PDB file of C-alpha atoms in Angstrom:
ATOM      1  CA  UNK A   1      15.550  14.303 -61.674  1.00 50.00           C
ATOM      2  CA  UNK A   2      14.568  15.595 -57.848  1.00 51.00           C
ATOM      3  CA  UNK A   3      14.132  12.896 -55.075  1.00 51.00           C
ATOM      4  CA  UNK A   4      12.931  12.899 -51.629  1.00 53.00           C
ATOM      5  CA  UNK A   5      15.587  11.168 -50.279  1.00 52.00           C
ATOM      6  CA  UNK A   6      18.696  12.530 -50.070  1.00 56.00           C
ATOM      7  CA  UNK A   7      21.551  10.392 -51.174  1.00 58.00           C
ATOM      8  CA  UNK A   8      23.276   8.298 -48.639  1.00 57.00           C
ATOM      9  CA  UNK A   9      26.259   8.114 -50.354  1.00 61.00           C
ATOM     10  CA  UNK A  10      27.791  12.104 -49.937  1.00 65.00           C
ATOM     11  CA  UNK A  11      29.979  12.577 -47.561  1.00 68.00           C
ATOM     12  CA  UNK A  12      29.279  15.080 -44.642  1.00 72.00           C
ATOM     13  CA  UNK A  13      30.745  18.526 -44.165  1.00 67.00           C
ATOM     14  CA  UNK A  14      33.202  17.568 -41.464  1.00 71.00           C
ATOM     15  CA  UNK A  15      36.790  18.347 -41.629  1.00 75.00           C
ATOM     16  CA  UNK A  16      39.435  16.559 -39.160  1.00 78.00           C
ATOM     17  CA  UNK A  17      40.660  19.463 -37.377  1.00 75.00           C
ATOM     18  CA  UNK A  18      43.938  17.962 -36.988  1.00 77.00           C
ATOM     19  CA  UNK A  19      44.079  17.086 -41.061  1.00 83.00           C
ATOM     20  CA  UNK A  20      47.897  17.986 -42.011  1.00 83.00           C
ATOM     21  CA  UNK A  21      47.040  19.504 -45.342  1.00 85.00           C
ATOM     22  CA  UNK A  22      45.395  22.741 -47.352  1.00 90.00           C
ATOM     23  CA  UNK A  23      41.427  22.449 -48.434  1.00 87.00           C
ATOM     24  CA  UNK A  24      42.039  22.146 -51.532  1.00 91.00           C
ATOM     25  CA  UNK A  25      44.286  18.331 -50.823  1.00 92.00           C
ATOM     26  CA  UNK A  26      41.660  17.907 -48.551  1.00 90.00           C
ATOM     27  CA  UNK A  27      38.898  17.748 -51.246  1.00 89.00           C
ATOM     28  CA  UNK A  28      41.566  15.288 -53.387  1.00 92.00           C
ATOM     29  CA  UNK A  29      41.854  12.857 -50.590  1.00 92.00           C
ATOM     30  CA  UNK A  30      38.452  12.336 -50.052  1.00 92.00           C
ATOM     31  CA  UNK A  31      37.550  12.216 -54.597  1.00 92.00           C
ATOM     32  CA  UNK A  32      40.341   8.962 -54.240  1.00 94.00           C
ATOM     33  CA  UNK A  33      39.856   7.842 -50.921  1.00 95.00           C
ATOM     34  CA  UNK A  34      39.096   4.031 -49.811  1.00 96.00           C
ATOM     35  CA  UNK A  35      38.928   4.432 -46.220  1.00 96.00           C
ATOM     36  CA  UNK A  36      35.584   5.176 -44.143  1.00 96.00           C
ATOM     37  CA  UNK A  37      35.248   6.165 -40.812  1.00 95.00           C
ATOM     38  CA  UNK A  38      32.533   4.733 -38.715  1.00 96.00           C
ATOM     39  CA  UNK A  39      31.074   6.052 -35.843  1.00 93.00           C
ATOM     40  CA  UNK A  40      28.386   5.520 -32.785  1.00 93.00           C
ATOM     41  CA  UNK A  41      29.292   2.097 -32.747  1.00 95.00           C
ATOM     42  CA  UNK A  42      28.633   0.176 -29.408  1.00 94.00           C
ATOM     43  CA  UNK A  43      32.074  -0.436 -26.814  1.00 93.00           C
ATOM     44  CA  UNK A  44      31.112  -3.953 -27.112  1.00 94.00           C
ATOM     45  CA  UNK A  45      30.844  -3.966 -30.629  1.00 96.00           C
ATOM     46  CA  UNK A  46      33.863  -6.483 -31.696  1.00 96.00           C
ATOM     47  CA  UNK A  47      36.276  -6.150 -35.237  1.00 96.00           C
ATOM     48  CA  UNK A  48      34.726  -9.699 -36.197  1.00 96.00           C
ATOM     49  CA  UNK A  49      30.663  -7.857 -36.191  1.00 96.00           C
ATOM     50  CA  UNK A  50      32.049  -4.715 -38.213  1.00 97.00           C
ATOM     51  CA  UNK A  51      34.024  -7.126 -40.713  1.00 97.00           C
ATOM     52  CA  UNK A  52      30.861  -9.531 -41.140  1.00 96.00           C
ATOM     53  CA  UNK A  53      28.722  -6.249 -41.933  1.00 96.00           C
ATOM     54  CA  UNK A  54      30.978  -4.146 -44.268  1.00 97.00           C
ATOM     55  CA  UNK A  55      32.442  -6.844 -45.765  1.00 96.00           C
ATOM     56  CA  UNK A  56      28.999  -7.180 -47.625  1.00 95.00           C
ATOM     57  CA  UNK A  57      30.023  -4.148 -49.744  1.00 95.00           C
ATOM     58  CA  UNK A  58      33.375  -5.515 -50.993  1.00 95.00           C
ATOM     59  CA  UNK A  59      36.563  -6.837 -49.959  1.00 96.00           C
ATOM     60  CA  UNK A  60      37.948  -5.050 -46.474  1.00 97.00           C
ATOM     61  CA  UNK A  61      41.793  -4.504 -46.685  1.00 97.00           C
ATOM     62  CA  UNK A  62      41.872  -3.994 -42.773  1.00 97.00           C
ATOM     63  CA  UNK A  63      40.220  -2.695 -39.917  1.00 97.00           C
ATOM     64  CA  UNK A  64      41.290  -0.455 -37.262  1.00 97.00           C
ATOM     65  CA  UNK A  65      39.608  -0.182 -34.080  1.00 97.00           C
ATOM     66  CA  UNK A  66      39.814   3.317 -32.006  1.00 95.00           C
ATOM     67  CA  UNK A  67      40.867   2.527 -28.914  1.00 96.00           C
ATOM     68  CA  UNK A  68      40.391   4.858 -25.391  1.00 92.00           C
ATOM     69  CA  UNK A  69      44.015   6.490 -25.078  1.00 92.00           C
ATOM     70  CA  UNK A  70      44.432   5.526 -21.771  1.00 92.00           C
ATOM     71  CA  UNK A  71      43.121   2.306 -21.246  1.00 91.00           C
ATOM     72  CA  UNK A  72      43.316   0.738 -24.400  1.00 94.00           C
ATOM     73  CA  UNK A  73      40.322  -0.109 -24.804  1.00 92.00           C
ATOM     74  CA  UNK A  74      37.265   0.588 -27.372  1.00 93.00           C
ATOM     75  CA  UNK A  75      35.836   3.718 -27.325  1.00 92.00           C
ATOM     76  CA  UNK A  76      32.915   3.631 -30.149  1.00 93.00           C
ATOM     77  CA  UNK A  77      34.529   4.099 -33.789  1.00 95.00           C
ATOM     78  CA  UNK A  78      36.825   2.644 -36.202  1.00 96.00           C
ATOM     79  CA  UNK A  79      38.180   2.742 -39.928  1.00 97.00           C
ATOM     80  CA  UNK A  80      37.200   0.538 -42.377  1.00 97.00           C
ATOM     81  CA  UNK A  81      39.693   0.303 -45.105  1.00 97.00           C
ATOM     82  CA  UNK A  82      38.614  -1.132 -48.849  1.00 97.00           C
ATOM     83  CA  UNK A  83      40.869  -1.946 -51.873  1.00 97.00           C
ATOM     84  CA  UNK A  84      38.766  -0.272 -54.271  1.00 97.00           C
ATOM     85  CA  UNK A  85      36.669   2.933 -53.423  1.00 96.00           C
ATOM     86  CA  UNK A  86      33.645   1.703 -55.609  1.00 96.00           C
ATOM     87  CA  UNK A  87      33.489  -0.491 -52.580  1.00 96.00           C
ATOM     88  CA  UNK A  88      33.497   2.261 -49.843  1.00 96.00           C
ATOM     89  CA  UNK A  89      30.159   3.910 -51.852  1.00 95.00           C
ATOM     90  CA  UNK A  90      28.538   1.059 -51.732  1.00 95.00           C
ATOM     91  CA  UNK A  91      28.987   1.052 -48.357  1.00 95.00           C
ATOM     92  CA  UNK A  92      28.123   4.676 -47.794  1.00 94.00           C
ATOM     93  CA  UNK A  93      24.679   4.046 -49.682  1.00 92.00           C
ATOM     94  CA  UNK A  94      23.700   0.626 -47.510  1.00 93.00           C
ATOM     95  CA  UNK A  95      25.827   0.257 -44.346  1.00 94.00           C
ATOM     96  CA  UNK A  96      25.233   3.897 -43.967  1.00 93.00           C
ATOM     97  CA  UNK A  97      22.124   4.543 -40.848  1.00 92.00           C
ATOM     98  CA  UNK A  98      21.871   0.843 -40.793  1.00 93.00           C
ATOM     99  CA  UNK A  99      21.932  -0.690 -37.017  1.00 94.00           C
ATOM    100  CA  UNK A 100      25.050  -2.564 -35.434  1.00 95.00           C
ATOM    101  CA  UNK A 101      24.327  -3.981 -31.779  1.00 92.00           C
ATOM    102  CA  UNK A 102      20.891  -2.295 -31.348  1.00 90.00           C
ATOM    103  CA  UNK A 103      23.014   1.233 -32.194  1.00 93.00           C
ATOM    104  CA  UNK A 104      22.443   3.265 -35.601  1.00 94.00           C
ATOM    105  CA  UNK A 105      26.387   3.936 -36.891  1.00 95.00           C
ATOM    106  CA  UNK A 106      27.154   6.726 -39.368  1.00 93.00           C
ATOM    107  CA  UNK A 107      29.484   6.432 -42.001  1.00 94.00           C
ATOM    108  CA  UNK A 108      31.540   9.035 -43.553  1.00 94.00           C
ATOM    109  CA  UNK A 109      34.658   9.232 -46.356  1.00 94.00           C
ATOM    110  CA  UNK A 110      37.583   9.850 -44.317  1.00 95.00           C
ATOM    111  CA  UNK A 111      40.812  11.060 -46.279  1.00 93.00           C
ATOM    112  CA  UNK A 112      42.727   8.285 -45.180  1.00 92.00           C
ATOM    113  CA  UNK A 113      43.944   7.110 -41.266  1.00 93.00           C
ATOM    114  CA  UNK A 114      47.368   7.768 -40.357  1.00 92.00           C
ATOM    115  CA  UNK A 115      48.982   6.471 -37.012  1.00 93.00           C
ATOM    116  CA  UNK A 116      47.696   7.751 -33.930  1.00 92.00           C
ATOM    117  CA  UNK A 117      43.934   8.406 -35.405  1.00 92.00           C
ATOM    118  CA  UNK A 118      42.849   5.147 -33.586  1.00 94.00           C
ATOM    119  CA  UNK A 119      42.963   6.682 -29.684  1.00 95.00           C
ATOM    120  CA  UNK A 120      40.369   9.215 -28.695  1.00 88.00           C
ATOM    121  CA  UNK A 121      40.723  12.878 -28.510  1.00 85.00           C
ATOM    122  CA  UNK A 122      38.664  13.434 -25.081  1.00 83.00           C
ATOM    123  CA  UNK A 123      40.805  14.847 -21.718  1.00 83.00           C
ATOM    124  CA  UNK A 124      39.591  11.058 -19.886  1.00 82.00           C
ATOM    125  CA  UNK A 125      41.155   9.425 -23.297  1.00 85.00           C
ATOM    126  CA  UNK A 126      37.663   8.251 -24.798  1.00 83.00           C
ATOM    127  CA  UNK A 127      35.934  10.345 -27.636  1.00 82.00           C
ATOM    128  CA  UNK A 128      35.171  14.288 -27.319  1.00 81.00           C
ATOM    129  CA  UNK A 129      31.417  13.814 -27.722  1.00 80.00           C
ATOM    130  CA  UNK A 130      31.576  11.463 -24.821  1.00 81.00           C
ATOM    131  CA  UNK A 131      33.162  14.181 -22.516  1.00 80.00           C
ATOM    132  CA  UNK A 132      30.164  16.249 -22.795  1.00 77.00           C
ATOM    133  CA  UNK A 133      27.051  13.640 -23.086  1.00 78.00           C
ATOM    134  CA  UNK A 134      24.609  14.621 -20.174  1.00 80.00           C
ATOM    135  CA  UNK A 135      22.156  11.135 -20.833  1.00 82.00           C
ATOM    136  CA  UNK A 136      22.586   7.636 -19.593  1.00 83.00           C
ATOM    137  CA  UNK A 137      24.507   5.234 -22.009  1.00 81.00           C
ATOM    138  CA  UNK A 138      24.921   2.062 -21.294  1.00 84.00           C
ATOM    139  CA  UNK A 139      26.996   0.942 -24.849  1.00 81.00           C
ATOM    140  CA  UNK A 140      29.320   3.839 -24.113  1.00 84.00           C
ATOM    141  CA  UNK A 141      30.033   3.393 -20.896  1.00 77.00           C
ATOM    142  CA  UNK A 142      27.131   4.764 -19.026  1.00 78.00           C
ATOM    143  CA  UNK A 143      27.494   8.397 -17.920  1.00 72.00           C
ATOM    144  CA  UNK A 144      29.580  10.947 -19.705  1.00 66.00           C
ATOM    145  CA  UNK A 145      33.057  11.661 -18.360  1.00 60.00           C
ATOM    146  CA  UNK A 146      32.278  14.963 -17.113  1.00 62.00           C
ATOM    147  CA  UNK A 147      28.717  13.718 -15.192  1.00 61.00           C
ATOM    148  CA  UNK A 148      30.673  11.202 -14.089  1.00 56.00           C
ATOM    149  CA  UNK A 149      33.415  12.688 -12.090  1.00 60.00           C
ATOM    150  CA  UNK A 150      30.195  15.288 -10.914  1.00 64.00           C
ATOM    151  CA  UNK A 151      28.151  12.225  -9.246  1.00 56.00           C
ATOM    152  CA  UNK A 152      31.863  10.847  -8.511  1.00 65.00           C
ATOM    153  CA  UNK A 153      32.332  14.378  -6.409  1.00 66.00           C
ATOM    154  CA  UNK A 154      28.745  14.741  -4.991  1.00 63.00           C
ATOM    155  CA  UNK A 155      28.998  11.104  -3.405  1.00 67.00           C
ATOM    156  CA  UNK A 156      32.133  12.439  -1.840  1.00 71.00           C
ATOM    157  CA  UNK A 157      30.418  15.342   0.012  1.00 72.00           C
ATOM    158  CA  UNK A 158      27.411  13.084   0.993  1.00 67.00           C
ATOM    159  CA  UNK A 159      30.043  10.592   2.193  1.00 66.00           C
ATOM    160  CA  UNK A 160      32.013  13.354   4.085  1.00 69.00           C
ATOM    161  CA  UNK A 161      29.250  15.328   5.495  1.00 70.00           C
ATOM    162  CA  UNK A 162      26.798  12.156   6.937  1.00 72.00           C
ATOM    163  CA  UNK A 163      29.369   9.093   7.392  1.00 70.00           C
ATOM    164  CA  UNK A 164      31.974  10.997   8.617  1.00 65.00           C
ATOM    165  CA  UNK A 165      33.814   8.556  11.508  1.00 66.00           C
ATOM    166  CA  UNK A 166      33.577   9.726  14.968  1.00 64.00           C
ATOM    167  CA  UNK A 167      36.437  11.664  16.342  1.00 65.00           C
ATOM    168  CA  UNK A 168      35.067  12.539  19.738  1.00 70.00           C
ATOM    169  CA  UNK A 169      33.999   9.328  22.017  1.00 67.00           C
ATOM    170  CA  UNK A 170      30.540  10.424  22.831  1.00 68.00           C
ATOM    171  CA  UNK A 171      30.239  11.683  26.505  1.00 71.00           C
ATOM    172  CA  UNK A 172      29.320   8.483  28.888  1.00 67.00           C
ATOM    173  CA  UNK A 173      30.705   5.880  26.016  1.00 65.00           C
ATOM    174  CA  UNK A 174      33.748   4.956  28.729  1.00 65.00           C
ATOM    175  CA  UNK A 175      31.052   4.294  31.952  1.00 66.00           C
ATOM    176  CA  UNK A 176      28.268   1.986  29.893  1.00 61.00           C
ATOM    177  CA  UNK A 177      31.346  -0.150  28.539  1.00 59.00           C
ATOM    178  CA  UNK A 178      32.148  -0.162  32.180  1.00 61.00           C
ATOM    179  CA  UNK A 179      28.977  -1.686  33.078  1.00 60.00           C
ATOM    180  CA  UNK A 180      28.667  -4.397  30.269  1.00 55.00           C
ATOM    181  CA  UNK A 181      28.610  -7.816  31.793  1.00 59.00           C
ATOM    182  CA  UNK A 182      30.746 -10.460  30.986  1.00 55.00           C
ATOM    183  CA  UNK A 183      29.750 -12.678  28.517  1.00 54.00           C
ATOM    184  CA  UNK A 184      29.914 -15.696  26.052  1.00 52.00           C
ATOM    185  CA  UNK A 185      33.450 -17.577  26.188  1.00 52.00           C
ATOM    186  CA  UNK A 186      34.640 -14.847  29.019  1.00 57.00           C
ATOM    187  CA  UNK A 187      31.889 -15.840  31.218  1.00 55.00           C
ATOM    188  CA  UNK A 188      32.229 -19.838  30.744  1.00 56.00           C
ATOM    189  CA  UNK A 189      35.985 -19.528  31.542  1.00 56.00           C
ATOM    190  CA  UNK A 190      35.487 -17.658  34.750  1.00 56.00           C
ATOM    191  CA  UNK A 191      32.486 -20.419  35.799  1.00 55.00           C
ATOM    192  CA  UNK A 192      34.456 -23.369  35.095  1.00 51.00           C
ATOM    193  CA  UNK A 193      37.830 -21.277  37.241  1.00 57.00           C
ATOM    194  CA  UNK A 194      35.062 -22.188  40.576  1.00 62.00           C
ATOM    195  CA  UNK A 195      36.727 -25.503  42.323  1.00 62.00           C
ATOM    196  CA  UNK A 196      33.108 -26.845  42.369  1.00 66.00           C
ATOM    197  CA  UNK A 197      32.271 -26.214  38.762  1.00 62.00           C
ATOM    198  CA  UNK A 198      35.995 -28.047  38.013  1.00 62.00           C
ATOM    199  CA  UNK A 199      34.601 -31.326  40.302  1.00 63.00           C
ATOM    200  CA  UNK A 200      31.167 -31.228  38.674  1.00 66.00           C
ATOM    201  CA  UNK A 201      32.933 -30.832  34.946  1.00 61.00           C
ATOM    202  CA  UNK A 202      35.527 -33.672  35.723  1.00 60.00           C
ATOM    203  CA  UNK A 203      32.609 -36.198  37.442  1.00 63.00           C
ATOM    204  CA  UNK A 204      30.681 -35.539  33.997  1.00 63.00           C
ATOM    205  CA  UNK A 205      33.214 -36.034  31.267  1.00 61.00           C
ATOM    206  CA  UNK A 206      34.375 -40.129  31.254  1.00 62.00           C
ATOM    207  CA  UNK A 207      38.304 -38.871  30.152  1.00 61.00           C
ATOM    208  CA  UNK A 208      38.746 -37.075  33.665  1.00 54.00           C
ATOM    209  CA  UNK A 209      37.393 -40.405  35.469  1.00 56.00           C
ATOM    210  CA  UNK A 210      40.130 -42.277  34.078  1.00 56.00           C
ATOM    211  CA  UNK A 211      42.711 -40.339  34.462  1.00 55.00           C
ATOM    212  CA  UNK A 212      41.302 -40.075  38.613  1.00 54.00           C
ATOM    213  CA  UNK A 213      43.950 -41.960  39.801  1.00 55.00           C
ATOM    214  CA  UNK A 214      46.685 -40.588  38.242  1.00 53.00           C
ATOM    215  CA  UNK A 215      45.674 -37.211  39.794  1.00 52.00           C
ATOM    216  CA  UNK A 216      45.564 -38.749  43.360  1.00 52.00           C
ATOM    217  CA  UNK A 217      48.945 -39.905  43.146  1.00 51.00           C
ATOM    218  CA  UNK A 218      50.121 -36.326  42.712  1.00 49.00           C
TER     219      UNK A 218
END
């Protein structure tokens, strides 16, 4: 019978480019496969939010987090592993388009992870489709890796070409400083050097009227 919705629950047309393995054990990994990969998911988004979500489906054997190469941090998928793949359709038809921190995440049979899937594939260590994203994104890091490094480089040149530190003391710098009067602490230390200023400090202060005689006697 024809619907208008398309099922949920077929996998999409993408093939791993780095998949070890002829078309045709391609196809057989994905018919027995347990293992979904998730994607779009938020940076922030934590293991314990994906495993309270999928687990809803079935019983999760593990999850692994894909991780920035470099820094070692999350860079916006993961695998979600079941025991039994009834499980992993379920998930497919429900989990599936549904949101996860404000961010609709796609899932997708995956033919099974293998150490090493879990870091990112970009040239800054993140995910390839975050190399190339032109829009603002603030649950993937803001800008895209390569807009990045181009506002990085154009604050450079606006640094470098109008805050650029003087090299050359401007031409009559040397004769104003020359002219400056003296002032603050400089100036109350020459006043008080005056003998008068000294006599008119000492009759003021009570310690120096005390100490009078003492100062006679020398």
């Amino acid at each position: 019978m024809a619907t208008l919705v398309n099922s949920l629950a077929v996998p999409s047309t993408y093939r791993d480019q780095l998949y070890q393995g002829t078309s045709n054990q391609f196809v057989d990994d994905l018919s027995a496969t347990t293992t979904l990969y998730v994607g779009n998911l938020s940076f922030y988004t934590t293991e314990e939010q994906i495993y309270e979500l999928f687990s809803k489906c079935g019983e999760i054997k593990r999850i692994i987090m894909g991780l920035d190469r470099n820094q070692k941090t999350p860079c916006g998928f993961c695998f979600v592993e079941y025991y039994h793949r009834t499980d992993a359709l379920d998930c497919m038809k429900y989990v599936n388009g549904s949101k996860l921190d404000e961010r609709v995440i796609r899932c997708d049979l995956d033919p099974g992870f293998k150490e090493g899937r879990q870091f990112g594939r970009g040239r800054s260590g993140g995910q390839v489709r975050d190399e190339y994203r032109t829009e603002y994104d603030s649950g993937r890091g803001g800008w895209g890796h390569r807009t990045r490094a181009q506002l990085e480089r154009e604050r450079e040149m606006d640094i470098k070409e109008n805050y650029e530190p003087i090299k050359e003391v401007p031409q009559g710098a040397g004769e104003y400083k020359s002219r400056v009067p003296m002032t603050g602490m400089n100036k109350r230390s020459r006043d008080y050097e005056q003998p008068e200023n000294r006599k008119r400090h000492k009759e003021q202060n009570p310690r120096f009227r005390e100490n009078e005689g003492e100062d006679d006697e020398d």
